[in-house]
Coordinates of C-alpha atoms in Angstrom, one line a residue:
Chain O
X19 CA 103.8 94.9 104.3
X20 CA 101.6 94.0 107.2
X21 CA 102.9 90.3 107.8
X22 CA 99.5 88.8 106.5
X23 CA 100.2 87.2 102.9
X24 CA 97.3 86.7 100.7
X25 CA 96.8 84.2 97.5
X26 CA 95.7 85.0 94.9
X27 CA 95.0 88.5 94.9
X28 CA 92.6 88.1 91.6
X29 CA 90.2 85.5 90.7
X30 CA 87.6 85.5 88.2
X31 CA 85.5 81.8 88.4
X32 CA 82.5 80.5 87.6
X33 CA 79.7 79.4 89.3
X34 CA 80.4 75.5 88.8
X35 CA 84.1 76.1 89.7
X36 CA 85.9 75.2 93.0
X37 CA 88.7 77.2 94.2
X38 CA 90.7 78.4 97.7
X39 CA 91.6 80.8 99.0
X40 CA 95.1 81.5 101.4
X41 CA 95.9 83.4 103.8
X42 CA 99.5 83.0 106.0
X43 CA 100.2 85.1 108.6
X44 CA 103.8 85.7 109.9
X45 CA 103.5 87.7 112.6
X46 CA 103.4 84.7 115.6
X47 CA 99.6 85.8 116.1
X48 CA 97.1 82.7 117.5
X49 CA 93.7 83.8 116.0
X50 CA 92.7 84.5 112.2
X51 CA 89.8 86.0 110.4
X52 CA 88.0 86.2 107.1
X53 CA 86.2 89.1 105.9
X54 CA 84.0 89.7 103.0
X55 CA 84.5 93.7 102.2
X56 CA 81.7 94.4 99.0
X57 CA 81.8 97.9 97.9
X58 CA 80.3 100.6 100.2
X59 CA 79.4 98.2 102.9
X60 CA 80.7 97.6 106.1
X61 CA 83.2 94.7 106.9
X62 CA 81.3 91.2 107.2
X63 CA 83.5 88.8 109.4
X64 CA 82.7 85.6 107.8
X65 CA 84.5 83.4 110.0
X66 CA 87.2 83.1 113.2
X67 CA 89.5 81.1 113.8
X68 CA 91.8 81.2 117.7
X69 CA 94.3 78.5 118.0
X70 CA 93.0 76.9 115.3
X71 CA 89.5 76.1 116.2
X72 CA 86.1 78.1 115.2
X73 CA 85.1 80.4 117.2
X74 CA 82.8 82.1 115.2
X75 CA 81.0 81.2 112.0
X76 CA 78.6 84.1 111.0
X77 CA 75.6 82.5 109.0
X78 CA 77.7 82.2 106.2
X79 CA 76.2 80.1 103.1
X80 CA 77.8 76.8 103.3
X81 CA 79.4 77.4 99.8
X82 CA 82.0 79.1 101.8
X83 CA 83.9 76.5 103.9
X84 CA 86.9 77.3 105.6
X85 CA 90.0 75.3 107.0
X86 CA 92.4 76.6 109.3
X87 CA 95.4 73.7 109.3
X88 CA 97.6 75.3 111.9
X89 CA 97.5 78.8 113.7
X90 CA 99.5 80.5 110.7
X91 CA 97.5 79.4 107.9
X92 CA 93.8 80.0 107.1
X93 CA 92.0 79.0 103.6
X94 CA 88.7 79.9 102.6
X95 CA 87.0 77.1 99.8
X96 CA 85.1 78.1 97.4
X97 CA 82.3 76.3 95.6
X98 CA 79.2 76.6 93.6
X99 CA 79.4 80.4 94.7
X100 CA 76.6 83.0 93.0
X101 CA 77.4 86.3 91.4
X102 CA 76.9 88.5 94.1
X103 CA 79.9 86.2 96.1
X104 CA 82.0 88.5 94.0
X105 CA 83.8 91.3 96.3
X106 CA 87.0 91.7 98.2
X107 CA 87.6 88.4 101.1
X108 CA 90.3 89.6 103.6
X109 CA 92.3 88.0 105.9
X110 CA 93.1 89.2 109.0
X111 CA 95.2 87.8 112.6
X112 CA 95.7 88.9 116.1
X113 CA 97.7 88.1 118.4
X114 CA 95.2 86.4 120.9
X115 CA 97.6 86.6 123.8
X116 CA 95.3 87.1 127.5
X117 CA 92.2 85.5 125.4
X118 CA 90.4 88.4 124.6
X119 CA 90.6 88.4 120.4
X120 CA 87.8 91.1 120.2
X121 CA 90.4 94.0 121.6
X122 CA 93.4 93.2 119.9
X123 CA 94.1 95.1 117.1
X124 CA 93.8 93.0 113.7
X125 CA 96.1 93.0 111.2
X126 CA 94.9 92.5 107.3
X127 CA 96.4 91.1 104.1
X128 CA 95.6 92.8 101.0
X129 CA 93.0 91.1 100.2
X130 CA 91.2 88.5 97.0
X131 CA 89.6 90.4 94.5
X132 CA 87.0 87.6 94.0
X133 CA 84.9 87.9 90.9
X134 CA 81.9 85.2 90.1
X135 CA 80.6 85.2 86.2
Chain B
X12 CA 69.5 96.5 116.0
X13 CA 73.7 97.1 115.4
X14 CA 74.5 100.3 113.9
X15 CA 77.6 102.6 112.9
X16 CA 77.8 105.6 111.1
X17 CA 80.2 107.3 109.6
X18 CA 80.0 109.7 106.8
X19 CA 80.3 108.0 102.6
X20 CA 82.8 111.1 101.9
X21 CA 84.5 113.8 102.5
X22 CA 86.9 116.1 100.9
X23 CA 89.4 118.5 102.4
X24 CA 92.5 120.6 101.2
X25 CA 96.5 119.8 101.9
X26 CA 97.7 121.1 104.9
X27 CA 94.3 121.6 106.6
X28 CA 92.2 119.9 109.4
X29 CA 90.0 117.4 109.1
X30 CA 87.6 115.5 111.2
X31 CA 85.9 112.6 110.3
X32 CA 82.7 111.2 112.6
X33 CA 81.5 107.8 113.7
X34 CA 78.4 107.3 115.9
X35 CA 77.1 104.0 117.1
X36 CA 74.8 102.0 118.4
X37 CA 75.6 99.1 119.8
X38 CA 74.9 96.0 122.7
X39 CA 77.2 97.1 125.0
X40 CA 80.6 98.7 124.4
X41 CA 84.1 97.6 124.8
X42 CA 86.0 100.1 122.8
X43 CA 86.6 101.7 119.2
X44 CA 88.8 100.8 116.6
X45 CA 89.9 103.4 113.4
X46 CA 91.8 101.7 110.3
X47 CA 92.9 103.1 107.1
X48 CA 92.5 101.8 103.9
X49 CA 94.1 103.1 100.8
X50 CA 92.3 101.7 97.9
X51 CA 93.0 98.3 96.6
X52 CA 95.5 97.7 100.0
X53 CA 94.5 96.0 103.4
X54 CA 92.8 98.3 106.3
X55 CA 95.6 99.4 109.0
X56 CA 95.0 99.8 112.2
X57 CA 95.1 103.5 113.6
X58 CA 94.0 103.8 117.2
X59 CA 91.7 102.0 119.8
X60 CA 90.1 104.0 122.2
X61 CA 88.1 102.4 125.3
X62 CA 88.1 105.3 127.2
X63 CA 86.4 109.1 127.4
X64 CA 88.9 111.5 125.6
X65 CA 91.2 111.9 122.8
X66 CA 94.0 110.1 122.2
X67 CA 97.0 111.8 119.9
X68 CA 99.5 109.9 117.5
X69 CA 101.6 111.8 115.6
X70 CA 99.0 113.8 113.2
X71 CA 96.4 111.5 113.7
X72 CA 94.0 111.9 117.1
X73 CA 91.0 109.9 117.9
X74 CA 88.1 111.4 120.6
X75 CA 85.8 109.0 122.0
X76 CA 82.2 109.3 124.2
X77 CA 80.8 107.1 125.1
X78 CA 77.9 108.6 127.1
X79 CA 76.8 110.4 123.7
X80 CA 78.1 106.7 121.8
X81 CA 80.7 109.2 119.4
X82 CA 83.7 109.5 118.0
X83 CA 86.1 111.0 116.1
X84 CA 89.3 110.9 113.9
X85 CA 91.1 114.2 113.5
X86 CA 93.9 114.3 110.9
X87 CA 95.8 117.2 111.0
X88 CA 98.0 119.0 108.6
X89 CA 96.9 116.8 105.7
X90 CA 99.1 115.1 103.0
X91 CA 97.9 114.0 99.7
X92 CA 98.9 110.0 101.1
X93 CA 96.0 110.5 103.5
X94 CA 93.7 110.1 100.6
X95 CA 91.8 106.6 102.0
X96 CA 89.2 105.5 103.1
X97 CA 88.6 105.6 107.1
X98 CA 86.7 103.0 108.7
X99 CA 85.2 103.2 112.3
X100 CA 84.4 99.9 114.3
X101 CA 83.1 99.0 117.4
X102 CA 83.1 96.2 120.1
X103 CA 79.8 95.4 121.4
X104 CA 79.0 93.5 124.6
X105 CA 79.3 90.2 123.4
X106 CA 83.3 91.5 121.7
X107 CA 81.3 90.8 118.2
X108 CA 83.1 94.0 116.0
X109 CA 80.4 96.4 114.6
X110 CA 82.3 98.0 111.0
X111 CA 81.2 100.9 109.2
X112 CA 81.1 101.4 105.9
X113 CA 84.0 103.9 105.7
X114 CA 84.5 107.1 104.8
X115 CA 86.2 108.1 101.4
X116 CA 88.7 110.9 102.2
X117 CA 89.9 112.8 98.9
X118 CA 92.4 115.4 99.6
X119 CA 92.8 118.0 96.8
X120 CA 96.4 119.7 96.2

């Protein structure tokens, strides 16, 4: 139990659906991350999040959209997404304290098994 | 362009050594980051390392150079719950995190 919550940890859609993605973090952190993680490939940070504004949006197809609310919850929408969307979206937070996000260790939910038919 | 290395596999006995390799190539470096990730959990976070040298945690050390832009995790006295996969990242210039793609660890009774 890292204290990064993840729901729902399967779903299968199609490609006309629209669904979201959440992540909550109880750890106090300020910053929060998504990550696409498809098999054998490296991480792919998506997008961040510290104190609640973007700080980083990685050329990410805009069928990906993501809302952070407040600094402990982050969603990810989801629409119109392609087959090769499917893989494993992580969340992830840090604690963000002295401004540097980059070198503070990140800690992960388990993860959205995300499948596209 | 951006690159990490690490290798896809590796397999290694219960009880033994093993050491697993990362070599980047990067913009710039601002340190090193292992995680663990048994499969179908979350990665967790193993050591950071900024500076030349290796750094010890329990079983678990990481080495880091950064004049030859290498490193290494060295698990020692292995246990079949180290079976995971091993990811290396690093922090470029610009503090954008470089990932491998991991390295599967099997560990065989």
């Amino acid at each position: 139990e890292t204290g990064v919550t993840q729901t729902p940890r399967h779903l299968v859609m199609g490609m006309t659906n629209k669904k979201s993605l959440k992540c909550e973090q109880h750890l106090g952190h300020n910053a929060m991350y998504w990550y696409k993680q498809s098999a054998k490939k490296p991480l792919e940070l998506m997008f961040v999040y510290s104190l609640e504004e973007r700080v980083e949006n990685n050329s990410v197809p805009s069928r990906f959209s993501p809302e952070c609310p407040n600094s402990s919850h982050l969603f990810l929408h989801l629409h119109t997404l392609q087959p090769e969307d499917s893989a494993l979206y992580l969340c992830a937070s840090s604690q963000d304290a002295a401004g540097e996000i980059w070198t503070d260790t990140q800690y992960f939910g388990p993860g959205t098994r995300l499948t596209v038919l | 362009g951006q690159n990490i290395d690490q290798p896809t596999e590796m397999t290694a006995t219960e009880g033994a050594i093993v050491q697993i390799n990362c070599t980047y190539q990067t913009s710039g470096f601002n340190g090193l980051f292992w995680y663990q990730q048994h499969a179908g959990e979350a990665p967790t976070f193993l050591s950071y390392n900024v500076l030349d040298g290796l750094e010890e945690k329990g079983r678990f050390s990481s080495f880091l150079s950064r004049s030859k832009g290498y490193s290494y995790l060295l698990l020692k006295e292995l246990q079949m719950k180290d079976s995971a996969s091993y990811l290396c990242a690093a922090l470029d210039s610009n503090y954008q995190l470089i990932w491998g793609a991991g390295t599967k660890l099997i560990i065989k009774p």
